[in-house]
Short mmCIF file of C-alpha atoms and ligand atoms in Angstrom, two decimals:
data_model
loop_
_atom_site.label_atom_id
_atom_site.label_comp_id
_atom_site.label_asym_id
_atom_site.label_seq_id
_atom_site.Cartn_x
_atom_site.Cartn_y
_atom_site.Cartn_z
CA UNK A 18 -11.40 288.07 -22.61
CA UNK A 19 -13.42 291.12 -23.91
CA UNK A 20 -17.43 291.47 -23.73
CA UNK A 21 -19.78 293.80 -24.17
CA UNK A 22 -22.05 293.23 -21.36
CA UNK A 23 -19.90 293.76 -18.18
CA UNK A 24 -21.98 296.16 -16.58
CA UNK A 25 -24.40 293.81 -14.37
CA UNK A 26 -21.24 291.55 -13.44
CA UNK A 27 -19.19 291.68 -10.15
CA UNK A 28 -17.12 288.68 -11.16
CA UNK A 29 -15.18 287.62 -14.13
CA UNK A 30 -16.36 284.84 -16.08
CA UNK A 31 -14.60 281.65 -15.56
CA UNK A 32 -12.01 281.06 -18.56
CA UNK A 33 -13.72 277.58 -19.43
CA UNK A 34 -16.94 279.21 -19.29
CA UNK A 35 -15.87 281.91 -21.53
CA UNK A 36 -14.41 279.71 -24.10
CA UNK A 37 -17.28 277.47 -23.99
CA UNK A 38 -19.67 280.28 -24.83
CA UNK A 39 -17.70 282.17 -27.49
CA UNK A 40 -18.16 281.88 -30.99
CA UNK A 41 -15.47 283.88 -32.61
CA UNK A 42 -13.51 280.95 -33.99
CA UNK A 43 -16.24 280.21 -36.24
CA UNK A 44 -18.51 283.25 -36.60
CA UNK A 45 -15.63 285.28 -37.76
CA UNK A 46 -16.66 284.18 -41.24
CA UNK A 47 -19.61 286.52 -40.96
CA UNK A 48 -17.37 289.48 -40.48
CA UNK A 49 -18.02 290.92 -44.13
CA UNK A 50 -21.69 290.48 -43.60
CA UNK A 51 -21.49 292.01 -40.28
CA UNK A 52 -19.79 295.07 -41.52
CA UNK A 53 -22.30 295.49 -44.52
CA UNK A 54 -25.19 295.31 -42.05
CA UNK A 55 -23.53 297.75 -39.48
CA UNK A 56 -22.86 300.41 -42.15
CA UNK A 57 -26.69 300.12 -43.41
CA UNK A 58 -27.46 300.40 -39.71
CA UNK A 59 -25.36 303.32 -38.83
CA UNK A 60 -26.34 305.24 -41.96
CA UNK A 61 -30.00 304.98 -41.41
CA UNK A 62 -29.37 306.02 -37.55
CA UNK A 63 -27.46 309.10 -38.50
CA UNK A 64 -30.50 310.06 -41.53
CA UNK A 65 -33.12 309.44 -38.75
CA UNK A 66 -31.55 311.70 -36.07
CA UNK A 67 -31.39 308.84 -33.82
CA UNK A 68 -27.55 309.54 -33.65
CA UNK A 69 -25.44 312.51 -34.67
CA UNK A 70 -24.85 312.93 -38.37
CA UNK A 71 -21.25 313.17 -37.86
CA UNK A 72 -20.63 310.13 -35.71
CA UNK A 73 -22.83 308.10 -38.19
CA UNK A 74 -20.46 309.35 -40.78
CA UNK A 75 -17.48 308.50 -38.75
CA UNK A 76 -18.87 304.96 -37.94
CA UNK A 77 -19.32 304.20 -41.56
CA UNK A 78 -15.79 305.43 -42.51
CA UNK A 79 -14.28 303.36 -39.51
CA UNK A 80 -16.09 300.18 -40.54
CA UNK A 81 -14.87 300.62 -44.24
CA UNK A 82 -11.44 300.91 -42.83
CA UNK A 83 -11.70 297.98 -40.88
CA UNK A 84 -12.93 296.30 -43.94
CA UNK A 85 -10.15 297.20 -46.25
CA UNK A 86 -7.52 296.42 -43.32
CA UNK A 87 -8.77 292.90 -43.19
CA UNK A 88 -8.54 292.49 -46.86
CA UNK A 89 -5.16 293.82 -47.08
CA UNK A 90 -4.30 291.69 -43.79
CA UNK A 91 -3.23 294.83 -41.78
CA UNK A 92 -5.89 293.63 -39.30
CA UNK A 93 -7.15 290.10 -38.38
CA UNK A 94 -9.91 288.89 -36.08
CA UNK A 95 -8.54 288.30 -32.52
CA UNK A 96 -9.87 285.27 -30.57
CA UNK A 97 -9.99 287.27 -27.43
CA UNK A 98 -13.29 288.68 -28.19
CA UNK A 99 -16.33 286.65 -27.46
CA UNK A 100 -17.92 286.83 -31.21
CA UNK A 101 -17.58 288.67 -34.33
CA UNK A 102 -20.09 291.47 -33.36
CA UNK A 103 -17.99 292.29 -30.13
CA UNK A 104 -15.08 292.48 -32.18
CA UNK A 105 -16.14 294.83 -34.88
CA UNK A 106 -17.49 297.07 -32.05
CA UNK A 107 -14.21 297.09 -30.22
CA UNK A 108 -12.04 297.80 -33.00
CA UNK A 109 -14.22 300.47 -34.17
CA UNK A 110 -14.32 302.09 -30.79
CA UNK A 111 -10.62 301.86 -30.57
CA UNK A 112 -10.25 303.38 -33.91
CA UNK A 113 -12.94 306.28 -33.79
CA UNK A 114 -13.74 306.74 -29.84
CA UNK A 115 -16.80 307.48 -28.49
CA UNK A 116 -18.73 307.55 -31.79
CA UNK A 117 -18.21 303.74 -32.19
CA UNK A 118 -20.10 303.43 -28.92
CA UNK A 119 -23.16 304.51 -30.51
CA UNK A 120 -23.31 301.96 -33.40
CA UNK A 121 -25.39 299.60 -31.48
CA UNK A 122 -28.08 301.83 -30.70
CA UNK A 123 -31.50 300.36 -31.49
CA UNK A 124 -30.00 296.82 -31.98
CA UNK A 125 -29.43 293.66 -30.44
CA UNK A 126 -26.90 290.79 -31.31
CA UNK A 127 -30.06 288.88 -31.83
CA UNK A 128 -31.34 290.62 -34.72
CA UNK A 129 -27.67 291.42 -35.55
CA UNK A 130 -26.63 287.64 -36.01
CA UNK A 131 -30.04 286.88 -37.72
CA UNK A 132 -29.10 289.65 -40.21
CA UNK A 133 -25.53 288.65 -40.66
CA UNK A 134 -26.57 284.69 -41.22
CA UNK A 135 -29.27 285.73 -43.66
CA UNK A 136 -26.85 287.98 -45.80
CA UNK A 137 -24.14 285.06 -45.81
CA UNK A 138 -26.66 282.56 -46.62
CA UNK A 139 -27.95 284.66 -49.37
CA UNK A 140 -24.82 284.86 -51.06
CA UNK A 141 -24.07 280.92 -50.53
CA UNK A 142 -27.25 280.29 -52.21
CA UNK A 143 -26.08 282.14 -55.31
CA UNK A 144 -22.72 280.58 -55.34
CA UNK A 145 -24.04 277.21 -55.10
CA UNK A 146 -26.46 278.08 -57.77
CA UNK A 147 -23.83 279.16 -60.32
CA UNK A 148 -21.83 275.99 -59.64
CA UNK A 149 -24.75 273.95 -60.35
CA UNK A 150 -25.28 275.77 -63.50
CA UNK A 151 -21.97 274.96 -64.60
CA UNK A 152 -22.42 271.38 -63.75
CA UNK A 153 -25.55 271.49 -65.86
CA UNK A 154 -23.71 273.02 -68.67
CA UNK A 155 -21.09 270.11 -68.68
CA UNK A 156 -23.95 267.67 -68.58
CA UNK A 157 -25.83 269.25 -71.50
CA UNK A 158 -22.93 269.50 -73.51
CA UNK A 159 -22.07 265.70 -73.25
CA UNK A 160 -25.97 265.03 -73.92
CA UNK A 161 -25.41 266.82 -77.12
CA UNK A 162 -22.62 264.71 -78.36
CA UNK A 163 -24.14 261.50 -77.07
CA UNK A 164 -27.34 261.02 -78.85
CA UNK A 165 -26.00 257.80 -80.50
CA UNK A 166 -23.94 256.58 -77.72
CA UNK A 167 -25.89 253.36 -76.89
CA UNK A 168 -25.76 251.76 -73.54
CA UNK A 169 -28.04 249.46 -71.22
CA UNK A 170 -30.66 251.33 -69.37
CA UNK A 171 -30.96 249.30 -66.00
CA UNK A 172 -33.66 248.45 -63.52
CA UNK A 173 -32.58 246.27 -60.32
CA UNK A 174 -29.00 247.01 -61.59
CA UNK A 175 -29.80 244.34 -64.49
CA UNK A 176 -29.82 245.24 -67.86
CA UNK A 177 -33.28 246.49 -69.04
CA UNK A 178 -33.68 248.42 -72.19
CA UNK A 179 -31.18 250.11 -74.49
CA UNK A 180 -30.80 253.83 -73.90
CA UNK A 181 -28.11 256.52 -75.01
CA UNK A 182 -25.58 258.06 -72.61
CA UNK A 183 -27.55 261.49 -73.56
CA UNK A 184 -30.80 259.99 -72.10
CA UNK A 185 -29.02 258.85 -68.95
CA UNK A 186 -27.37 262.14 -68.53
CA UNK A 187 -30.56 263.84 -69.10
CA UNK A 188 -31.90 262.17 -65.80
CA UNK A 189 -29.14 264.09 -63.93
CA UNK A 190 -30.00 267.24 -65.74
CA UNK A 191 -33.51 267.12 -64.40
CA UNK A 192 -32.34 266.52 -60.99
CA UNK A 193 -29.94 269.35 -60.83
CA UNK A 194 -32.37 271.60 -62.33
CA UNK A 195 -34.85 270.58 -59.54
CA UNK A 196 -31.88 271.70 -57.24
CA UNK A 197 -31.66 275.10 -58.75
CA UNK A 198 -35.39 275.76 -58.55
CA UNK A 199 -35.36 274.88 -54.95
CA UNK A 200 -32.54 277.35 -54.36
CA UNK A 201 -34.52 279.79 -55.92
CA UNK A 202 -37.68 279.21 -53.87
CA UNK A 203 -35.55 279.29 -50.70
CA UNK A 204 -33.85 282.67 -51.64
CA UNK A 205 -37.61 284.22 -52.20
CA UNK A 206 -38.64 283.13 -48.87
CA UNK A 207 -35.56 284.43 -46.94
CA UNK A 208 -35.24 287.47 -48.47
CA UNK A 209 -36.53 289.76 -45.77
CA UNK A 210 -34.45 291.63 -43.41
CA UNK A 211 -34.91 291.02 -39.69
CA UNK A 212 -32.61 294.00 -38.58
CA UNK A 213 -34.87 296.25 -36.36
CA UNK A 214 -36.45 293.49 -34.36
CA UNK A 215 -34.00 294.16 -31.42
CA UNK A 216 -33.90 291.43 -28.86
CA UNK A 217 -37.18 290.36 -29.84
CA UNK A 218 -39.42 292.99 -29.03
CA UNK A 219 -38.42 295.92 -31.61
CA UNK A 220 -37.37 299.08 -30.50
CA UNK A 221 -38.29 302.56 -29.43
CA UNK A 222 -36.07 304.38 -31.63
CA UNK A 223 -37.67 305.53 -34.74
CA UNK A 224 -35.86 303.12 -37.03
CA UNK A 225 -36.32 303.13 -40.91
CA UNK A 226 -36.16 299.44 -41.30
CA UNK A 227 -37.39 299.64 -44.87
CA UNK A 228 -34.57 301.91 -45.74
CA UNK A 229 -31.96 299.58 -44.20
CA UNK A 230 -33.62 296.45 -45.97
CA UNK A 231 -33.68 298.34 -49.44
CA UNK A 232 -29.91 299.30 -48.96
CA UNK A 233 -29.07 295.44 -48.38
CA UNK A 234 -31.10 294.46 -51.18
CA UNK A 235 -33.67 292.77 -49.44
CA UNK A 236 -37.41 292.40 -50.89
CA UNK A 237 -38.74 293.86 -47.90
CA UNK A 238 -38.78 293.66 -43.80
CA UNK A 239 -39.80 290.65 -41.96
CA UNK A 240 -43.10 291.37 -40.08
CA UNK A 241 -42.89 289.83 -36.69
CA UNK A 242 -39.82 290.65 -34.15
CA UNK A 243 -40.06 287.68 -32.30
CA UNK A 244 -39.98 285.44 -35.46
CA UNK A 245 -37.29 287.60 -36.85
CA UNK A 246 -34.85 286.63 -34.16
CA UNK A 247 -36.11 283.02 -33.72
CA UNK A 248 -36.48 282.00 -37.38
CA UNK A 249 -33.81 279.53 -38.80
CA UNK A 250 -36.10 277.71 -41.17
CA UNK A 251 -34.56 279.30 -44.12
CA UNK A 252 -31.14 277.64 -42.83
CA UNK A 253 -32.86 274.27 -42.62
CA UNK A 254 -34.43 274.59 -46.03
CA UNK A 255 -30.97 275.47 -47.50
CA UNK A 256 -29.39 272.37 -45.53
CA UNK A 257 -31.92 270.35 -46.88
CA UNK A 258 -31.67 271.44 -50.60
CA UNK A 259 -27.77 270.78 -49.95
CA UNK A 260 -28.85 267.37 -48.69
CA UNK A 261 -30.64 266.81 -51.95
CA UNK A 262 -27.83 267.77 -54.10
CA UNK A 263 -25.33 265.65 -52.30
CA UNK A 264 -27.95 262.74 -52.80
CA UNK A 265 -28.04 263.47 -56.44
CA UNK A 266 -24.34 263.75 -56.71
CA UNK A 267 -23.81 260.67 -54.63
CA UNK A 268 -26.00 258.58 -57.05
CA UNK A 269 -24.05 259.92 -59.98
CA UNK A 270 -20.97 259.07 -58.03
CA UNK A 271 -21.92 255.57 -57.54
CA UNK A 272 -22.78 254.93 -61.13
CA UNK A 273 -19.39 256.25 -62.13
CA UNK A 274 -17.74 254.04 -59.77
CA UNK A 275 -19.44 251.22 -61.25
CA UNK A 276 -18.97 252.20 -65.04
CA UNK A 277 -15.26 252.74 -64.15
CA UNK A 278 -14.86 249.15 -62.58
CA UNK A 279 -12.86 246.52 -64.13
CA UNK A 280 -16.05 244.69 -65.13
CA UNK A 281 -17.97 247.47 -66.88
CA UNK A 282 -15.43 249.81 -68.22
CA UNK A 283 -17.82 252.26 -69.62
CA UNK A 284 -15.54 255.19 -68.67
CA UNK A 285 -11.98 256.00 -67.95
CA UNK A 286 -11.53 258.76 -65.47
CA UNK A 287 -8.82 261.26 -66.40
CA UNK A 288 -5.41 260.81 -64.60
CA UNK A 289 -5.85 264.23 -63.07
CA UNK A 290 -9.13 262.86 -61.23
CA UNK A 291 -8.11 259.48 -59.98
CA UNK A 292 -5.37 258.30 -57.45
CA UNK A 293 -2.96 255.04 -57.32
CA UNK A 294 -2.35 252.52 -54.30
CA UNK A 295 0.52 252.58 -52.35
CA UNK A 296 1.03 248.75 -52.87
CA UNK A 297 -0.91 247.68 -55.89
CA UNK A 298 0.70 249.11 -58.93
CA UNK A 299 -2.19 248.47 -61.27
CA UNK A 300 -4.69 250.64 -59.50
CA UNK A 301 -6.48 253.66 -60.70
CA UNK A 302 -9.00 254.38 -58.22
CA UNK A 303 -12.27 256.56 -58.48
CA UNK A 304 -11.50 258.44 -54.96
CA UNK A 305 -13.22 261.67 -56.13
CA UNK A 306 -16.34 259.83 -56.75
CA UNK A 307 -16.13 257.97 -53.50
CA UNK A 308 -15.32 261.03 -51.42
CA UNK A 309 -18.38 262.82 -52.90
CA UNK A 310 -20.53 259.75 -52.19
CA UNK A 311 -19.18 259.63 -48.70
CA UNK A 312 -19.29 263.12 -47.78
CA UNK A 313 -22.90 263.14 -48.27
CA UNK A 314 -23.28 261.76 -45.02
CA UNK A 315 -22.00 264.87 -43.19
CA UNK A 316 -24.37 267.01 -45.01
CA UNK A 317 -27.19 265.10 -44.10
CA UNK A 318 -25.86 264.96 -40.40
CA UNK A 319 -25.98 268.78 -40.39
CA UNK A 320 -29.60 268.96 -41.44
CA UNK A 321 -30.45 266.43 -38.63
CA UNK A 322 -28.28 268.31 -36.19
CA UNK A 323 -29.90 271.73 -36.75
CA UNK A 324 -33.23 270.31 -37.01
CA UNK A 325 -32.86 268.79 -33.59
CA UNK A 326 -31.17 271.73 -32.26
CA UNK A 327 -34.29 273.75 -33.35
CA UNK A 328 -36.89 271.16 -31.81
CA UNK A 329 -38.81 272.44 -28.96
CA UNK A 330 -37.03 275.68 -28.73
CA UNK A 331 -39.12 278.38 -27.03
CA UNK A 332 -39.44 281.74 -28.47
CA UNK A 333 -37.41 283.86 -29.02
CA UNK A 334 -33.62 283.64 -29.16
CA UNK A 335 -31.79 280.91 -27.36
CA UNK A 336 -28.12 280.47 -27.17
CA UNK A 337 -28.77 276.90 -28.68
CA UNK A 338 -29.03 278.77 -31.83
CA UNK A 339 -25.68 279.53 -32.04
CA UNK A 340 -25.07 276.08 -33.00
CA UNK A 341 -26.53 276.70 -36.35
CA UNK A 342 -23.13 278.01 -37.57
CA UNK A 343 -20.55 275.42 -37.60
CA UNK A 344 -22.87 272.67 -39.31
CA UNK A 345 -23.68 275.13 -41.81
CA UNK A 346 -20.50 276.45 -42.83
CA UNK A 347 -19.20 272.68 -43.09
CA UNK A 348 -22.09 271.67 -45.07
CA UNK A 349 -21.61 274.56 -47.64
CA UNK A 350 -18.01 274.17 -48.11
CA UNK A 351 -18.52 270.23 -48.41
CA UNK A 352 -21.31 270.51 -50.82
CA UNK A 353 -19.48 273.52 -52.88
CA UNK A 354 -16.09 271.53 -53.10
CA UNK A 355 -18.26 268.25 -54.22
CA UNK A 356 -20.13 269.93 -56.98
CA UNK A 357 -16.93 271.68 -58.17
CA UNK A 358 -14.73 268.52 -58.19
CA UNK A 359 -17.48 266.66 -59.61
CA UNK A 360 -17.99 268.85 -62.53
CA UNK A 361 -14.36 268.76 -63.37
CA UNK A 362 -14.37 264.90 -63.15
CA UNK A 363 -17.15 264.40 -65.37
CA UNK A 364 -15.93 267.22 -67.78
CA UNK A 365 -12.46 265.28 -68.25
CA UNK A 366 -13.90 261.69 -68.17
CA UNK A 367 -13.56 259.74 -71.40
CA UNK A 368 -16.57 257.30 -72.45
CA UNK A 369 -15.69 253.78 -73.97
CA UNK A 370 -18.46 253.82 -76.40
CA UNK A 371 -17.92 250.47 -77.89
CA UNK A 372 -18.06 248.65 -74.61
CA UNK A 373 -21.19 250.48 -73.65
CA UNK A 374 -22.84 249.37 -77.06
CA UNK A 375 -21.50 245.88 -76.26
CA UNK A 376 -23.00 245.96 -72.86
CA UNK A 377 -26.23 246.72 -74.21
CA UNK A 378 -26.19 243.94 -77.00
CA UNK A 379 -25.18 241.06 -74.76
CA UNK A 380 -27.66 241.99 -71.98
CA UNK A 381 -30.44 241.37 -74.30
CA UNK A 382 -31.83 244.82 -74.01
CA UNK A 383 -33.53 244.30 -77.34
CA UNK A 384 -35.52 241.41 -76.07
CA UNK A 385 -38.73 243.45 -75.67
CA UNK A 386 -38.19 244.86 -79.08
CA UNK A 387 -37.98 241.47 -80.48
CA UNK A 388 -41.10 240.37 -78.94
CA UNK A 389 -42.69 243.42 -80.49
CA UNK A 390 -41.36 242.51 -83.92
CA UNK A 391 -43.30 239.25 -83.47
CA UNK A 392 -46.38 241.04 -82.45
CA UNK A 393 -46.01 243.26 -85.48
CA UNK A 394 -46.33 239.97 -87.53
CA UNK A 395 -49.31 238.81 -85.56
CA UNK A 396 -48.04 236.91 -82.89
CA UNK A 397 -50.08 237.43 -79.48
CA UNK A 398 -47.83 239.52 -77.10
CA UNK A 399 -47.99 236.93 -74.26
CA UNK A 400 -46.90 234.21 -77.00
CA UNK A 401 -44.05 236.65 -78.35
CA UNK A 402 -42.77 237.05 -74.54
CA UNK A 403 -42.26 233.29 -74.39
CA UNK A 404 -40.69 232.83 -77.75
CA UNK A 405 -38.24 235.40 -76.85
CA UNK A 406 -37.72 234.00 -73.52
CA UNK A 407 -36.66 230.72 -75.10
CA UNK A 408 -34.40 232.20 -77.78
CA UNK A 409 -32.69 234.27 -74.92
CA UNK A 410 -31.98 231.23 -72.98
CA UNK A 411 -30.61 229.72 -76.24
CA UNK A 412 -28.17 232.57 -76.74
CA UNK A 413 -27.01 232.80 -73.18
CA UNK A 414 -26.05 229.10 -73.65
CA UNK A 415 -24.06 230.06 -76.69
CA UNK A 416 -22.74 233.47 -75.44
CA UNK A 417 -24.21 235.38 -78.21
CA UNK A 418 -26.59 238.20 -78.86
CA UNK A 419 -29.99 237.98 -80.37
CA UNK A 420 -28.43 239.82 -83.43
CA UNK A 421 -25.79 237.27 -83.86
CA UNK A 422 -28.18 234.57 -84.54
CA UNK A 423 -28.72 233.57 -88.21
CA UNK A 424 -32.17 233.91 -89.74
CA UNK A 425 -32.42 229.95 -89.92
CA UNK A 426 -31.84 229.80 -86.21
CA UNK A 427 -34.42 232.17 -85.55
CA UNK A 428 -37.00 230.47 -87.41
CA UNK A 429 -36.37 227.48 -85.07
CA UNK A 430 -38.24 229.76 -82.67
CA UNK A 431 -40.70 231.10 -84.75
CA UNK A 432 -41.28 230.79 -88.60
CA UNK A 433 -42.29 234.62 -88.36
CA UNK A 434 -38.68 235.71 -88.42
CA UNK A 435 -37.63 237.09 -91.49
CA UNK A 436 -34.24 239.04 -92.61
CA UNK A 437 -35.82 242.51 -91.52
CA UNK A 438 -35.56 241.68 -87.90
CA UNK A 439 -31.93 242.52 -87.71
CA UNK A 440 -32.88 246.23 -88.59
CA UNK A 441 -35.84 246.00 -86.25
CA UNK A 442 -33.92 245.04 -83.24
CA UNK A 443 -30.80 246.98 -83.79
CA UNK A 444 -29.91 249.21 -81.00
CA UNK A 445 -30.47 252.46 -83.08
CA UNK A 446 -33.79 251.24 -84.10
CA UNK A 447 -34.79 250.21 -80.39
CA UNK A 448 -33.85 253.67 -79.12
CA UNK A 449 -34.90 255.85 -82.05
CA UNK A 450 -38.45 254.15 -82.01
CA UNK A 451 -38.91 255.61 -78.26
CA UNK A 452 -40.08 258.90 -79.21
CA UNK A 453 -42.61 260.16 -76.62
CA UNK A 454 -41.65 263.20 -74.50
CA UNK A 455 -38.76 262.31 -72.42
CA UNK A 456 -37.91 259.11 -74.01
CA UNK A 457 -34.35 258.29 -75.55
CA UNK A 458 -35.32 258.28 -79.27
CA UNK A 459 -32.86 260.88 -80.77
CA UNK A 460 -35.50 263.09 -81.97
CA UNK A 461 -37.51 263.17 -78.49
CA UNK A 462 -34.02 263.86 -77.00
CA UNK A 463 -33.11 266.81 -79.29
CA UNK A 464 -36.22 268.60 -78.35
CA UNK A 465 -35.35 267.94 -74.52
CA UNK A 466 -32.01 269.36 -75.22
CA UNK A 467 -33.22 272.32 -76.93
CA UNK A 468 -35.65 273.15 -73.92
CA UNK A 469 -32.83 272.43 -71.78
CA UNK A 470 -30.29 274.87 -73.65
CA UNK A 471 -32.96 277.34 -73.67
CA UNK A 472 -33.30 277.07 -69.79
CA UNK A 473 -29.59 277.46 -69.25
CA UNK A 474 -29.29 280.54 -71.54
CA UNK A 475 -32.26 282.38 -69.89
N1 LIG B 522 -23.04 284.33 -31.11
C1 LIG B 522 -24.43 284.50 -30.87
C2 LIG B 522 -25.15 283.61 -32.08
O1 LIG B 522 -24.56 283.07 -32.77
C3 LIG B 522 -24.62 285.89 -31.43
C4 LIG B 522 -26.11 286.17 -30.61
C5 LIG B 522 -25.76 286.58 -29.10
N2 LIG B 522 -27.01 286.88 -28.65
C6 LIG B 522 -27.11 286.77 -27.21
N3 LIG B 522 -28.16 287.15 -26.91
N4 LIG B 522 -26.23 286.24 -26.36
O2 LIG B 522 -26.09 283.25 -31.91
#
C-alpha cells in the first residue's frame, strides 16, 4: 500500500478497502499523459518562481527518465500504488529526492486526472478519426470501380428499385463522414485545459494556466474551476460518437452477412477474414462481421453506464467519476479494432456481380420503370401501375423477368409495348436515368465521388 494522503490518518486502510478504491490497474494507461501534464506543470512552477528553478529542472529530467525507462521496459507500473498519479510521484521522489515532493504544488489529483483524461481522449479522437479516414478511402475506391455494378436496392428487405454498388456504398460513405464531423466537433469543444482548477476552487499560487495550456496544445483554458473537475461531457460525447460509429458498422455488417449468405451470394469474403466450423466442413462463416455487429452492444452499454454514473452527481469531484475509465478504455479498444478489421474485411471482399445483377432483374426492380414507359406512351399512371402488376404476376408464375418476355407476350397486357421497351427497362437505363443529386445514375454518382474524393484529400 502506498498512498499520498496518510498524514491525517491514524490507522492503515483495510486491504479490501484499499483494493476497492485503487484505480492503478486501469488508470496506468494514462501514464504517458500524466507525465506530459506533469512536465508542463513543473516547468510553469519553475518559471513562475513558485518552486526553485533547479527543482523544476530536476523534476522535468526525472519525469523524462521515468518515461524512457517505461518505454525501454526498465520500469513498470507497480500495482502497490493507489493510482497512476501516486506511482509517478513516488518513483520521481525516490529518484530525485525532495525536489520530487514539490511537483504537486498548486495541483490536485482532481484537476490532474481531468487533464490526463482529456489528453488521452484527445489522442484517441484523432486515432479513431484516422481509422475512419482509411475506411472511407476503401469505400470510395470501391465506389469508383462499381458505377455499373447493378444490384437491387431494398425497402422492407424486399427488392425495390435497381441501384449500383457504388450508390449503396455511397450511403455508408456519408455515415462515416458524419462520424468524422462529429469527432471534429467534440475535439473543438473539449480542447481546453482544466489544469489549475485544483481540487475545485483554483489555487492561491500564481499559476500561469495559459502557458501550460499552450505547451499542451490546447486552444485555451477552462473558465470555471468547479466545472473543470466535474465535467465528463466530452467523454460522454465521445462514447456517443463511438456508439454511432458502431451502429453504422453493425448495419453494414448485417448487410454483408446477408450478402454472404447461401441464398444471396452477392459477396465472397476473403479466406483470411472468415472462419470454418469444427463440425460442418462446408462452412465459411462471416464471424468478423458478426463480431462487429455483436460488439456494438458493449459500446452502447458503456455510454449508458457513464450517463448513469454522472446522473445526479453533485458538484464538484466525486469518486464515482473514477468509473469513467474502464468503460471508456474498453469502448475505445473495441471501436478501434472493429473499424480496423471491418476495413480489412471489405477491402478484400469480392463481389459476385452477375448474381447481383440477376437478383435485381428477377426481383422486378424495373417494374416502376416499365410503368413509366407506358406513361410515356400516354397511359395514365394508375392504369400503367395495374397493367405492370398483372404482368409481374404472369412473370412470377413463369419464373421469368419482365425483360425475358417477347414483345408479343407484352402486347397481351398493353398494345403500347414496342421493341424499345427492352432498352427502356434495362438495369442500365433504369439506373442512368436517375440523375438528380444523390441518385444512382452514373453521371450523378461521378459528381458525388468527385466531391467525396476532394473531401478525403483536403
Ligand atoms: N483515481 C481518481 C479518478 O480516476 C483520481 C482522482 C482522485 N481524486 C480524489 N480526490 N480521490 O478519478
